[in-house]
Structures are given as structure tokens and as C-alpha cells.
C-alpha positions as a Python dict, from the first residue, in 0.01 Angstrom:
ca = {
    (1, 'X'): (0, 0, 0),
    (2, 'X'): (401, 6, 66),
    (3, 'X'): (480, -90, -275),
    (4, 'X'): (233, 282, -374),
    (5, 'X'): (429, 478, -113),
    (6, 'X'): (754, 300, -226),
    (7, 'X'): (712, 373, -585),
    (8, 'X'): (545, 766, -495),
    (9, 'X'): (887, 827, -311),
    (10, 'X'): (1051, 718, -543),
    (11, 'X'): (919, 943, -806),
    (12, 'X'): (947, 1195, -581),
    (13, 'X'): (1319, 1164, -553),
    (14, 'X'): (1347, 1115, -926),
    (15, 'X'): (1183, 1450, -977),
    (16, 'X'): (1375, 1633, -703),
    (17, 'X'): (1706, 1531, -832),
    (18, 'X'): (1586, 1615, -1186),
    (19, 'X'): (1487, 2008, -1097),
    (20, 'X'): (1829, 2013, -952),
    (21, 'X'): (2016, 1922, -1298),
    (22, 'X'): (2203, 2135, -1524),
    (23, 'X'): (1972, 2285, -1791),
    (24, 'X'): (2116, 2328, -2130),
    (25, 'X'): (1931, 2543, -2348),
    (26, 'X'): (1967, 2773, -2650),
    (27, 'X'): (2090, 3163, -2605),
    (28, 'X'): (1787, 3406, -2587),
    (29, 'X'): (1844, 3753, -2484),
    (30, 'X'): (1466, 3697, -2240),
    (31, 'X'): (1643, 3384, -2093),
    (32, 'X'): (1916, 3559, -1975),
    (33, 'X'): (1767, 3827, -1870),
    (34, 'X'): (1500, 3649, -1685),
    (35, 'X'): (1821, 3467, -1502),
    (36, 'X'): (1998, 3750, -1401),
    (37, 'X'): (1683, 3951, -1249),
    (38, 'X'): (1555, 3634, -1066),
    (39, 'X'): (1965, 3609, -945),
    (40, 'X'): (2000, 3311, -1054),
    (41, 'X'): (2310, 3092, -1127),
    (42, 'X'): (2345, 3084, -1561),
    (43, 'X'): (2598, 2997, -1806),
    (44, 'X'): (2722, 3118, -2088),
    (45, 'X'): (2880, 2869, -2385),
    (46, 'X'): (3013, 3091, -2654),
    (47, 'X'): (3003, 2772, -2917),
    (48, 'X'): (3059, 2736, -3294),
    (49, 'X'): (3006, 2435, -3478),
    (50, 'X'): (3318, 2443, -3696),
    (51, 'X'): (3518, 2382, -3324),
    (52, 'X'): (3627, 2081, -3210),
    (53, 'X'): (3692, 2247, -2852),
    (54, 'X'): (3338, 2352, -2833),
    (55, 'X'): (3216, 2032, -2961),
    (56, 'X'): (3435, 1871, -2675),
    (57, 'X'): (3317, 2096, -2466),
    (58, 'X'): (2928, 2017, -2564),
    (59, 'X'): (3023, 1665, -2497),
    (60, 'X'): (3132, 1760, -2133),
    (61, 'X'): (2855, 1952, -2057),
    (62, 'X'): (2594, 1673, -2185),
    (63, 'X'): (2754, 1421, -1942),
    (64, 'X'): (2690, 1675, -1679),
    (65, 'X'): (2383, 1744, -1722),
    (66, 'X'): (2263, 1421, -1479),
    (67, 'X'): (2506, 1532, -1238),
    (68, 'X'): (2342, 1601, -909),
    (69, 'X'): (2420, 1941, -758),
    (70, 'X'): (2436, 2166, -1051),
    (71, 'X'): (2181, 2343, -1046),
    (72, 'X'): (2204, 2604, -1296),
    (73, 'X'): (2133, 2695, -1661),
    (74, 'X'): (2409, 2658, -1951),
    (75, 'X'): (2293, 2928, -2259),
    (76, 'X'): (2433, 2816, -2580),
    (77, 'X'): (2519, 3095, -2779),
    (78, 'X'): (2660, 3096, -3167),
    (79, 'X'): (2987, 3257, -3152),
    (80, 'X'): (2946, 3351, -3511),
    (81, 'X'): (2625, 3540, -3463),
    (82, 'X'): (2579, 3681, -3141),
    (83, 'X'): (2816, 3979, -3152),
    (84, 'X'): (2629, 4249, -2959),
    (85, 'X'): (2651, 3943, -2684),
    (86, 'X'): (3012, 3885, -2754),
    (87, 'X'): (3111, 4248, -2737),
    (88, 'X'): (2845, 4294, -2416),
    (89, 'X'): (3144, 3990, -2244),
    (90, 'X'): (3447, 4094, -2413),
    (91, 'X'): (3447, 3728, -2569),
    (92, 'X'): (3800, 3688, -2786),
    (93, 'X'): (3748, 3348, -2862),
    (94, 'X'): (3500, 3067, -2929),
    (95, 'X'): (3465, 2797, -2640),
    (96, 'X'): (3407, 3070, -2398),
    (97, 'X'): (3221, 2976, -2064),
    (98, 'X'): (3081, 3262, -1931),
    (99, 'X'): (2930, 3181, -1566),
    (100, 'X'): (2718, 3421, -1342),
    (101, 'X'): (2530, 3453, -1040),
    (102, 'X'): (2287, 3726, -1162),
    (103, 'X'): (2512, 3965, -1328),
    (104, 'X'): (2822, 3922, -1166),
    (105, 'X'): (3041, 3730, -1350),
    (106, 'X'): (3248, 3441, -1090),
    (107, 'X'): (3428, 3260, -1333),
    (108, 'X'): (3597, 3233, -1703),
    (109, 'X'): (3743, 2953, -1895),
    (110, 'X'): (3844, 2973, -2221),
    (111, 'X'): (3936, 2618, -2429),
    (112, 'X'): (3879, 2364, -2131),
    (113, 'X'): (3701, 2044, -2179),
    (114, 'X'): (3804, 1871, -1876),
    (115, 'X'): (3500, 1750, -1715),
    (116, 'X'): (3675, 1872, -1382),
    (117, 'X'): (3755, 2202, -1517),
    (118, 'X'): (3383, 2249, -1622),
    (119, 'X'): (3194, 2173, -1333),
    (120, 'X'): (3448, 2330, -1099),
    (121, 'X'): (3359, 2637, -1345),
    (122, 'X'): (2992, 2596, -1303),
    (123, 'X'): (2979, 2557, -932),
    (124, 'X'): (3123, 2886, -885),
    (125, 'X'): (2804, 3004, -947),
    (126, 'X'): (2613, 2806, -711),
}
């Protein structure tokens, strides 16, 4: 019976820690949307694939992604096609990292791929 409870806590845990992981998903306009009227913390990764920064930056934000504590949602978007988006954030450049709480924007960074600068980025919005 205590290895049951042992092994129900522990998936417990597991799953706890899991809903509390960064999410990294593809752009969608409902996404984001559905974010922002819920108020809830969201990314935005202005990526192309011809980018070595973004790629970097990819890399980053997959070793994140078991990090406990950020709890929010990272929304790819293709630089080279979403340009009602871009214009909607001003977005200049590609490797963009748009965060939000809702809709107000707390943070900016444009070309980091420190993993420091990227979660310290992403919390802003926690």
C-alpha cells in the first residue's frame, strides 16, 4: 500500500510540475487571443528558419521548456509570413521575443540567446 501512495504522489508531482512548464506552440491568431482574454502570461517568437539567431534562440527555449516555474506559453510565429502580426508589434527584425501578460506588453529582446537573457525575459510575464 506505501509503495501505491508512493508511486500516486509521485505522479502527482510529475504532473504538477509538468502543467507548470513552458508551452511552445505554433502562432495562431485564436491562441493568442484566447491568452490575452483569459490574461494570461504568452510569448511571442518572431522566428525564421534561414536565422541562425532564431535557431539559437529555438535551442534556448527547448532547454527551457522543463524548467520549473515558467509557466507560460511561447507562440512561434514565421517572421516571413505573419506581417499583419508583425506590423500589429512593430517587429523590425527576426528573433523578436515578444512577452505579455494579457495585452500589455512587459518585455522585448531582440537577438538574445542567452539562456539567462530568455528566461529573465519570460518571467517578466509571470
Amino acid at each position: 500500500m506505501k509503495i501505491a501512495k508512493l508511486i500516486l504522489w509521485t505522479l502527482l508531482s510529475l504532473s504538477a510540475m509538468a502543467s507548470q512548464a513552458l508551452d511552445i506552440q505554433p502562432y495562431s491568431a485564436a491562441a493568442l487571443a484566447q491568452a490575452q482574454s483569459a490574461n494570461k502570461p504568452v510569448a511571442l517568437h518572431f522566428h525564421a528558419d534561414w536565422c541562425p539567431t532564431c535557431r539559437a534562440q529555438e535551442k534556448v527555449l527547448q532547454n527551457l521548456k522543463s524548467e520549473a516555474g515558467l509557466d507560460l506559453t511561447v507562440l512561434v510565429a514565421n517572421y516571413d509570413t505573419e506581417k499583419d502580426l508583425k506590423r500589429r508589434f512593430n517587429i523590425r527584425a527576426q528573433s523578436t521575443l515578444v512577452v505579455l501578460h494579457g495585452t500589455k506588453e512587459t518585455y522585448r529582446v531582440v537577438g538574445v540567446t542567452s539562456p539567462g537573457g530568455i528566461r529573465g525575459a519570460l518571467k517578466t510575464a509571470l
